[in-house]
């Protein structure tokens, strides 16, 4: 294989700044997701969909434990920065773990949509077998990319982009349907607002709780989509830019491309810190179990 380290032209003081940033992100991603895994280990058997959340937490925790430290090591150690094997290992782990995280997010989005629209028949639509297939596909698909690279028969950047774009597309489509379902529920509640006003206080309280839940879910969906796109669009855009720059027209010098690459992979790794905050720490039940865990 050709030796082409992605960050070999970086120089001080930029490498030290990037290295410190990678260390901070790694510590945050690893610690937050390990805490989440400790909580999910108690709840996983109770709720079937928690297996998807566990898969997401594992991929994000491994990003903090493997990809981030390797990236920081390359920044602080110049020999590692120009070492082809170290760079290839980092790139392969990056594609595998970031890709599996994106697919896990798409699977969770589909699960939330089914839970919102087919609650009475949830077990019929989200069987254990289907959840297992979703999790396996989310790990196998990005895991095959390094093998295709080793085979040398497929355009590596194109396949990597296709994985990120496809998973992001599935995520966005699922959450568009979730938003439509939430707004439909809100319209139904507004339509029956007059009827509810003459019902018992308990019924009015239940309706108010449902409306509040719908509003929180819609807000969470908006935050998630913005956060995910902010973390994945830069790496996809860079890959396209690098492909055009290296094959069609050389309009950006190599050193600038490497600096841009370092920034976008850092942004992508921050998604592993955002996921536990958006999905878990905003959940009151998870916050309660987290407090109980710290008390123990």
Short mmCIF file of C-alpha atoms in Angstrom, two decimals:
data_model
loop_
_atom_site.label_atom_id
_atom_site.label_comp_id
_atom_site.label_asym_id
_atom_site.label_seq_id
_atom_site.Cartn_x
_atom_site.Cartn_y
_atom_site.Cartn_z
CA UNK A 1 0.00 0.00 0.00
CA UNK A 2 1.03 3.61 -0.61
CA UNK A 3 2.39 5.44 2.41
CA UNK A 4 0.42 8.64 2.79
CA UNK A 5 0.19 9.93 6.40
CA UNK A 6 -2.65 12.42 6.60
CA UNK A 7 -1.00 14.79 9.10
CA UNK A 8 2.72 14.47 8.35
CA UNK A 9 3.20 18.18 7.48
CA UNK A 10 1.82 19.60 10.73
CA UNK A 11 4.31 21.58 12.79
CA UNK A 12 4.51 23.19 16.27
CA UNK A 13 2.77 24.97 17.86
CA UNK A 14 -0.29 23.75 15.97
CA UNK A 15 0.42 20.07 16.78
CA UNK A 16 0.45 20.79 20.53
CA UNK A 17 -2.83 22.69 20.33
CA UNK A 18 -4.44 19.86 18.37
CA UNK A 19 -2.94 17.29 20.75
CA UNK A 20 -4.39 19.01 23.80
CA UNK A 21 -7.79 19.27 22.11
CA UNK A 22 -7.75 15.54 21.28
CA UNK A 23 -6.87 14.69 24.89
CA UNK A 24 -9.79 16.73 26.25
CA UNK A 25 -12.28 15.21 23.81
CA UNK A 26 -11.00 11.69 24.51
CA UNK A 27 -11.38 12.07 28.27
CA UNK A 28 -14.88 13.50 27.93
CA UNK A 29 -16.07 10.89 25.41
CA UNK A 30 -14.62 7.95 27.34
CA UNK A 31 -15.82 9.04 30.80
CA UNK A 32 -19.35 10.05 29.72
CA UNK A 33 -19.98 6.91 27.70
CA UNK A 34 -18.50 4.56 30.32
CA UNK A 35 -20.90 6.09 32.86
CA UNK A 36 -23.76 5.56 30.42
CA UNK A 37 -22.73 1.92 29.87
CA UNK A 38 -22.70 1.39 33.64
CA UNK A 39 -26.30 2.64 33.78
CA UNK A 40 -27.45 0.72 30.70
CA UNK A 41 -25.98 -2.53 32.05
CA UNK A 42 -28.74 -2.46 34.68
CA UNK A 43 -31.51 -1.37 32.32
CA UNK A 44 -30.61 -3.25 29.12
CA UNK A 45 -32.59 -6.37 30.02
CA UNK A 46 -35.66 -4.33 30.93
CA UNK A 47 -35.98 -2.29 27.74
CA UNK A 48 -35.28 -3.89 24.38
CA UNK A 49 -34.34 -0.64 22.63
CA UNK A 50 -31.55 -0.08 25.17
CA UNK A 51 -29.44 -2.51 23.14
CA UNK A 52 -29.27 0.11 20.39
CA UNK A 53 -28.27 2.74 22.94
CA UNK A 54 -25.63 0.36 24.29
CA UNK A 55 -24.18 -0.09 20.79
CA UNK A 56 -24.00 3.70 20.39
CA UNK A 57 -22.32 4.12 23.78
CA UNK A 58 -19.77 1.38 23.00
CA UNK A 59 -18.75 2.96 19.67
CA UNK A 60 -18.49 6.42 21.25
CA UNK A 61 -16.56 5.09 24.26
CA UNK A 62 -14.09 3.29 21.97
CA UNK A 63 -13.68 6.51 20.00
CA UNK A 64 -12.59 8.19 23.23
CA UNK A 65 -10.41 5.26 24.30
CA UNK A 66 -8.72 4.47 20.96
CA UNK A 67 -9.10 7.05 18.19
CA UNK A 68 -8.62 10.13 20.38
CA UNK A 69 -5.48 8.87 22.20
CA UNK A 70 -3.86 7.72 18.95
CA UNK A 71 -4.58 11.13 17.39
CA UNK A 72 -3.11 12.90 20.45
CA UNK A 73 -0.05 10.61 20.41
CA UNK A 74 0.57 11.52 16.78
CA UNK A 75 0.40 15.21 17.65
CA UNK A 76 2.90 14.94 20.52
CA UNK A 77 5.24 12.42 18.90
CA UNK A 78 6.53 13.36 15.44
CA UNK A 79 7.70 9.80 14.67
CA UNK A 80 4.13 8.57 15.15
CA UNK A 81 2.85 11.45 13.02
CA UNK A 82 4.84 10.29 9.99
CA UNK A 83 4.50 6.55 10.70
CA UNK A 84 2.32 4.93 8.03
CA UNK A 85 1.14 2.00 10.17
CA UNK A 86 0.05 4.22 13.05
CA UNK A 87 -1.78 6.55 10.68
CA UNK A 88 -3.54 3.67 8.92
CA UNK A 89 -4.65 2.16 12.24
CA UNK A 90 -6.06 5.52 13.35
CA UNK A 91 -7.87 6.05 10.06
CA UNK A 92 -9.38 2.55 10.06
CA UNK A 93 -10.55 2.86 13.67
CA UNK A 94 -11.93 6.30 12.88
CA UNK A 95 -14.03 5.01 9.96
CA UNK A 96 -15.19 1.92 11.89
CA UNK A 97 -16.22 3.70 15.10
CA UNK A 98 -17.59 6.92 13.63
CA UNK A 99 -19.47 4.88 11.02
CA UNK A 100 -20.94 2.50 13.60
CA UNK A 101 -21.95 5.48 15.74
CA UNK A 102 -23.79 7.05 12.79
CA UNK A 103 -25.59 3.79 12.00
CA UNK A 104 -26.51 3.37 15.68
CA UNK A 105 -28.02 6.87 15.64
CA UNK A 106 -30.04 5.95 12.55
CA UNK A 107 -31.23 2.74 14.23
CA UNK A 108 -32.25 4.64 17.38
CA UNK A 109 -34.12 7.17 15.22
CA UNK A 110 -36.07 4.34 13.57
CA UNK A 111 -36.78 2.79 16.97
CA UNK A 112 -38.09 6.12 18.34
CA UNK A 113 -40.35 6.52 15.31
CA UNK A 114 -41.83 3.05 15.81
CA UNK A 115 -42.26 3.71 19.53
CA UNK A 116 -44.04 6.98 18.79
CA UNK A 117 -46.38 5.74 16.06
CA UNK A 118 -46.79 1.99 16.83
CA UNK A 119 -46.60 1.93 20.61
CA UNK A 120 -49.32 -0.71 21.04
CA UNK A 121 -47.61 -3.01 18.51
CA UNK A 122 -44.01 -2.08 19.31
CA UNK A 123 -42.89 -5.66 19.99
CA UNK A 124 -44.33 -6.72 16.64
CA UNK A 125 -42.33 -4.13 14.66
CA UNK A 126 -39.12 -4.09 16.73
CA UNK A 127 -38.35 -7.74 17.37
CA UNK A 128 -35.13 -8.94 18.99
CA UNK A 129 -34.01 -10.29 15.63
CA UNK A 130 -34.54 -6.93 13.87
CA UNK A 131 -32.62 -5.07 16.58
CA UNK A 132 -29.77 -7.59 16.31
CA UNK A 133 -29.66 -7.14 12.52
CA UNK A 134 -29.59 -3.33 12.85
CA UNK A 135 -26.71 -3.48 15.34
CA UNK A 136 -24.75 -6.05 13.29
CA UNK A 137 -25.20 -4.05 10.07
CA UNK A 138 -24.05 -0.89 11.83
CA UNK A 139 -20.74 -2.54 12.77
CA UNK A 140 -20.14 -4.78 9.74
CA UNK A 141 -20.76 -2.14 7.05
CA UNK A 142 -18.09 0.38 8.20
CA UNK A 143 -15.88 -2.51 9.31
CA UNK A 144 -15.66 -3.77 5.72
CA UNK A 145 -14.16 -0.50 4.47
CA UNK A 146 -10.62 -1.25 5.74
CA UNK A 147 -10.80 -4.70 4.11
CA UNK A 148 -11.77 -3.11 0.79
CA UNK A 149 -8.86 -0.70 1.19
CA UNK A 150 -6.45 -3.58 1.79
CA UNK A 151 -7.82 -5.31 -1.31
CA UNK A 152 -6.97 -2.16 -3.27
CA UNK A 153 -9.85 -2.62 -5.70
CA UNK A 154 -12.23 0.08 -4.49
CA UNK A 155 -11.98 3.86 -4.05
CA UNK A 156 -11.53 4.15 -0.28
CA UNK A 157 -12.67 7.77 0.09
CA UNK A 158 -15.79 7.22 -2.01
CA UNK A 159 -16.86 4.20 0.05
CA UNK A 160 -16.15 5.98 3.33
CA UNK A 161 -18.19 8.97 2.19
CA UNK A 162 -21.00 6.68 1.05
CA UNK A 163 -21.20 5.10 4.53
CA UNK A 164 -21.37 8.46 6.32
CA UNK A 165 -23.82 9.96 3.81
CA UNK A 166 -26.08 6.89 3.85
CA UNK A 167 -26.22 6.69 7.66
CA UNK A 168 -26.81 10.45 7.94
CA UNK A 169 -29.53 10.24 5.29
CA UNK A 170 -31.31 7.44 7.21
CA UNK A 171 -31.03 9.45 10.43
CA UNK A 172 -32.45 12.64 8.90
CA UNK A 173 -35.32 10.78 7.18
CA UNK A 174 -36.30 8.99 10.41
CA UNK A 175 -36.28 12.20 12.41
CA UNK A 176 -38.31 14.00 9.75
CA UNK A 177 -40.98 11.33 10.20
CA UNK A 178 -40.67 11.67 13.99
CA UNK A 179 -41.19 15.44 13.74
CA UNK A 180 -44.26 14.93 11.55
CA UNK A 181 -45.67 12.38 14.00
CA UNK A 182 -45.08 14.74 16.96
CA UNK A 183 -46.78 17.63 15.18
CA UNK A 184 -49.68 15.38 14.26
CA UNK A 185 -50.12 14.47 17.93
CA UNK A 186 -50.05 18.17 18.85
CA UNK A 187 -52.72 18.97 16.24
CA UNK A 188 -54.93 16.21 17.61
CA UNK A 189 -54.55 17.55 21.15
CA UNK A 190 -55.38 21.09 20.03
CA UNK A 191 -58.40 19.81 18.12
CA UNK A 192 -59.79 18.22 21.27
CA UNK A 193 -58.75 21.06 23.57
CA UNK A 194 -62.35 22.21 24.12
CA UNK A 195 -63.52 18.70 24.88
CA UNK A 196 -60.65 18.17 27.33
CA UNK A 197 -61.48 21.37 29.20
CA UNK A 198 -64.73 19.79 30.39
CA UNK A 199 -63.16 16.52 31.50
CA UNK A 200 -61.77 15.56 34.88
CA UNK A 201 -58.63 17.27 36.25
CA UNK A 202 -56.74 13.97 35.94
CA UNK A 203 -57.51 13.77 32.22
CA UNK A 204 -56.41 17.38 31.72
CA UNK A 205 -53.18 16.62 33.59
CA UNK A 206 -52.48 13.55 31.40
CA UNK A 207 -53.05 15.59 28.24
CA UNK A 208 -50.78 18.34 29.51
CA UNK A 209 -48.03 15.81 30.23
CA UNK A 210 -48.36 14.32 26.73
CA UNK A 211 -48.14 17.75 25.13
CA UNK A 212 -45.08 18.60 27.21
CA UNK A 213 -43.43 15.30 26.17
CA UNK A 214 -44.13 16.04 22.50
CA UNK A 215 -42.56 19.48 22.81
CA UNK A 216 -39.45 18.07 24.51
CA UNK A 217 -39.12 15.36 21.89
CA UNK A 218 -39.41 17.87 19.04
CA UNK A 219 -36.79 20.10 20.68
CA UNK A 220 -34.44 17.13 21.21
CA UNK A 221 -34.89 16.09 17.57
CA UNK A 222 -33.92 19.56 16.36
CA UNK A 223 -30.83 19.69 18.60
CA UNK A 224 -29.76 16.21 17.54
CA UNK A 225 -30.05 16.87 13.81
CA UNK A 226 -28.10 20.14 14.06
CA UNK A 227 -25.39 18.55 16.23
CA UNK A 228 -25.03 15.46 14.02
CA UNK A 229 -24.85 17.41 10.78
CA UNK A 230 -22.32 19.85 12.28
CA UNK A 231 -20.09 16.88 13.21
CA UNK A 232 -20.42 14.77 10.03
CA UNK A 233 -20.79 17.29 7.21
CA UNK A 234 -17.23 18.72 7.64
CA UNK A 235 -15.49 15.32 7.26
CA UNK A 236 -17.64 14.43 4.24
CA UNK A 237 -17.01 17.83 2.66
CA UNK A 238 -13.27 17.51 3.28
CA UNK A 239 -13.16 14.07 1.66
CA UNK A 240 -14.83 15.43 -1.48
CA UNK A 241 -12.53 18.46 -1.46
CA UNK A 242 -9.44 16.29 -1.04
CA UNK A 243 -10.56 13.93 -3.81
CA UNK A 244 -11.10 16.84 -6.24
CA UNK A 245 -7.88 18.54 -5.15
CA UNK A 246 -5.76 15.43 -5.72
CA UNK A 247 -7.34 14.10 -8.91
CA UNK A 248 -8.91 16.98 -10.86
CA UNK A 249 -7.22 20.27 -10.04
CA UNK A 250 -4.63 21.07 -7.39
CA UNK A 251 -6.04 24.37 -6.04
CA UNK A 252 -5.02 23.94 -2.36
CA UNK A 253 -1.50 23.15 -1.19
CA UNK A 254 -0.95 19.88 0.69
CA UNK A 255 -0.11 21.48 4.03
CA UNK A 256 -3.39 23.43 4.09
CA UNK A 257 -5.33 20.28 3.25
CA UNK A 258 -3.73 18.47 6.20
CA UNK A 259 -4.61 21.27 8.60
CA UNK A 260 -8.21 21.20 7.36
CA UNK A 261 -8.24 17.41 7.75
CA UNK A 262 -7.05 17.62 11.38
CA UNK A 263 -9.77 20.14 12.21
CA UNK A 264 -12.56 18.07 10.66
CA UNK A 265 -11.56 14.79 12.33
CA UNK A 266 -11.49 16.65 15.65
CA UNK A 267 -15.01 17.96 14.97
CA UNK A 268 -16.16 14.43 14.08
CA UNK A 269 -14.79 13.03 17.34
CA UNK A 270 -16.65 15.66 19.37
CA UNK A 271 -19.86 13.93 18.28
CA UNK A 272 -18.93 11.13 20.71
CA UNK A 273 -19.17 13.69 23.54
CA UNK A 274 -22.45 15.18 22.32
CA UNK A 275 -24.34 11.88 21.90
CA UNK A 276 -24.43 10.91 25.60
CA UNK A 277 -25.50 14.44 26.57
CA UNK A 278 -28.33 14.57 24.02
CA UNK A 279 -29.57 11.00 24.34
CA UNK A 280 -28.92 10.18 27.96
CA UNK A 281 -28.18 13.08 30.28
CA UNK A 282 -31.34 14.94 29.15
CA UNK A 283 -33.37 11.91 30.26
CA UNK A 284 -34.67 12.39 33.86
CA UNK A 285 -34.59 8.64 34.57
CA UNK A 286 -30.95 8.40 33.45
CA UNK A 287 -30.01 11.45 35.53
CA UNK A 288 -31.62 9.84 38.57
CA UNK A 289 -29.69 6.60 38.08
CA UNK A 290 -26.52 8.61 37.53
CA UNK A 291 -27.00 10.38 40.86
CA UNK A 292 -27.62 7.03 42.55
CA UNK A 293 -24.44 5.66 40.97
CA UNK A 294 -22.35 8.52 42.34
CA UNK A 295 -23.92 8.15 45.79
CA UNK A 296 -22.88 4.49 45.86
#
